[in-house]
Amino acid sequence: MTDLLIDKLPKAELHLHIEGTLEPEMMLALAKRNNVTLPYDTVEEIRAAYDFDGLQDFLDLYYAGMSVLIEERDFHDLTWAYLEKMANQGVTHVEIFFDPQGHTDRGVAFETALGGIVTALEQGQREFGITSRLIMCFLRHLPEEQAFDALHSACRHKEHIHAVGLDSGEAGNPPENFVRVYAAARAEGFLAVAHAGEEGPAQYVTDALDILCVSRVDHGNHALDDPALVARLARQKTPLTMCPLSNLRLRGIATMEDHPLKRAMDAGLLVTVNSDDPSYFGGYINDNYRAVKDALSLSPDDIVTLAKNSFAASFLPDKEKQAGIDAVARHADGFARDAD
Ligand code: HPA
Ligand code: ZN
């Protein structure tokens, strides 16, 4: 029953790496189109490689997969395929990450990646009514100097880029390494988010708040290890963009029953459910809702709360946030009436 509620419930996705939506079929098709040689010949071989023993193991494959993205239309096709799926999952707003350094490092221009993503997002708004924001991530395994290069490019495209983020391998790459580039980005008017507490400790979440001045924390699972931090996140209503299937596939948790999402909700945190890199982790946003619903025995009210949270935690203006929350409530009421 609750699965049916999840299906078309209006929701926003706030933690999604567009490069992580590259399905094996598209990877092979783009490799052919662009004459790129991959170490795989079939979809089955690619899927068989998706057995990760941690974040870095995944990232190695994720960066290798990107090698097929060369032309602007590749980025367009990638983003469009994602939006088509979202239009069928009740998603009405997306805030997606892209990793320009993963492209410029291989000779693909910043504008090529950005252009393809933006034209697809605009088409998504026209054809599906899906609104969007774009978040540019810095790769934390690379020096801050290179993050500045990405920021300088982003400054030429402020109308299309809303916020900066921080992703890639967390262990040993703390927030403090990016203090200056975050300060510069905020001074240029970008909002800030950062991956923190995915594999790294609660201290990285505290540092993301205190020294990067983020308005939202991506993942944040290990924040739950620090009761004072949990109280602070609840008091400040700092959103966490959690990604259950990602955590399971990257072995941050042993089983879905161990996922901290319900504990975080019970502690009063503004928690959201997202898919991270759905092609690599075995499910899009509704699969993530269903996985936590089953493993953590979430009630229909919990599901409705999570969907409302997704709008409350977004970068939409207040009026549009409220419209999203109202749409969730209307859908839930209609669903309850039909079930009677
Ligand atoms: N964590 C960190 N960096 C990433 C991820 C992730 O799950 N996906 C893509 N880049
Ligand atoms: Zn992520």
mmCIF file with all atom_site columns, N, CA and C and ligand atoms in Angstrom, residues 15 17 97 167 195 219 243 276-277, ligand 2:
data_model
loop_
_atom_site.group_PDB
_atom_site.id
_atom_site.type_symbol
_atom_site.label_atom_id
_atom_site.label_alt_id
_atom_site.label_comp_id
_atom_site.label_asym_id
_atom_site.label_entity_id
_atom_site.label_seq_id
_atom_site.pdbx_PDB_ins_code
_atom_site.Cartn_x
_atom_site.Cartn_y
_atom_site.Cartn_z
_atom_site.occupancy
_atom_site.B_iso_or_equiv
_atom_site.pdbx_formal_charge
_atom_site.auth_seq_id
_atom_site.auth_comp_id
_atom_site.auth_asym_id
_atom_site.auth_atom_id
_atom_site.pdbx_PDB_model_num
ATOM   1  N  N  . HIS A 1 15  ? 20.074 15.219 -3.878  1.00 0.00 ? 15  HIS A N  1
ATOM   2  C  CA . HIS A 1 15  ? 21.430 14.653 -3.841  1.00 0.00 ? 15  HIS A CA 1
ATOM   3  C  C  . HIS A 1 15  ? 21.552 13.644 -4.969  1.00 0.00 ? 15  HIS A C  1
ATOM   4  N  N  . HIS A 1 17  ? 24.189 12.903 -8.389  1.00 0.00 ? 17  HIS A N  1
ATOM   5  C  CA . HIS A 1 17  ? 25.322 13.222 -9.276  1.00 0.00 ? 17  HIS A CA 1
ATOM   6  C  C  . HIS A 1 17  ? 24.898 12.841 -10.688 1.00 0.00 ? 17  HIS A C  1
ATOM   7  N  N  . PHE A 1 97  ? 24.022 17.611 -8.848  1.00 0.00 ? 97  PHE A N  1
ATOM   8  C  CA . PHE A 1 97  ? 25.456 17.909 -8.869  1.00 0.00 ? 97  PHE A CA 1
ATOM   9  C  C  . PHE A 1 97  ? 26.039 17.605 -10.239 1.00 0.00 ? 97  PHE A C  1
ATOM   10 N  N  . ASP A 1 167 ? 32.696 16.793 -3.288  1.00 0.00 ? 167 ASP A N  1
ATOM   11 C  CA . ASP A 1 167 ? 32.482 15.347 -3.334  1.00 0.00 ? 167 ASP A CA 1
ATOM   12 C  C  . ASP A 1 167 ? 33.800 14.630 -3.607  1.00 0.00 ? 167 ASP A C  1
ATOM   13 N  N  . HIS A 1 195 ? 29.492 17.168 0.874   1.00 0.00 ? 195 HIS A N  1
ATOM   14 C  CA . HIS A 1 195 ? 29.421 15.802 1.384   1.00 0.00 ? 195 HIS A CA 1
ATOM   15 C  C  . HIS A 1 195 ? 30.215 15.767 2.682   1.00 0.00 ? 195 HIS A C  1
ATOM   16 N  N  . HIS A 1 219 ? 24.690 13.516 2.807   1.00 0.00 ? 219 HIS A N  1
ATOM   17 C  CA . HIS A 1 219 ? 24.818 12.302 3.635   1.00 0.00 ? 219 HIS A CA 1
ATOM   18 C  C  . HIS A 1 219 ? 24.665 12.699 5.109   1.00 0.00 ? 219 HIS A C  1
ATOM   19 N  N  . CYS A 1 243 ? 21.195 9.046  1.452   1.00 0.00 ? 243 CYS A N  1
ATOM   20 C  CA . CYS A 1 243 ? 21.154 8.209  0.245   1.00 0.00 ? 243 CYS A CA 1
ATOM   21 C  C  . CYS A 1 243 ? 21.281 6.743  0.652   1.00 0.00 ? 243 CYS A C  1
ATOM   22 N  N  . ASP A 1 276 ? 21.753 9.569  -5.018  1.00 0.00 ? 276 ASP A N  1
ATOM   23 C  CA . ASP A 1 276 ? 23.210 9.694  -5.144  1.00 0.00 ? 276 ASP A CA 1
ATOM   24 C  C  . ASP A 1 276 ? 23.697 9.372  -6.565  1.00 0.00 ? 276 ASP A C  1
ATOM   25 N  N  . ASP A 1 277 ? 23.954 8.091  -6.829  1.00 0.00 ? 277 ASP A N  1
ATOM   26 C  CA . ASP A 1 277 ? 24.416 7.642  -8.154  1.00 0.00 ? 277 ASP A CA 1
ATOM   27 C  C  . ASP A 1 277 ? 23.581 6.424  -8.552  1.00 0.00 ? 277 ASP A C  1
HETATM 28 ZN ZN . ZN  B 2 .   ? 26.898 12.072 -3.357  1.00 0.00 ? 2   ZN  B ZN 1
#
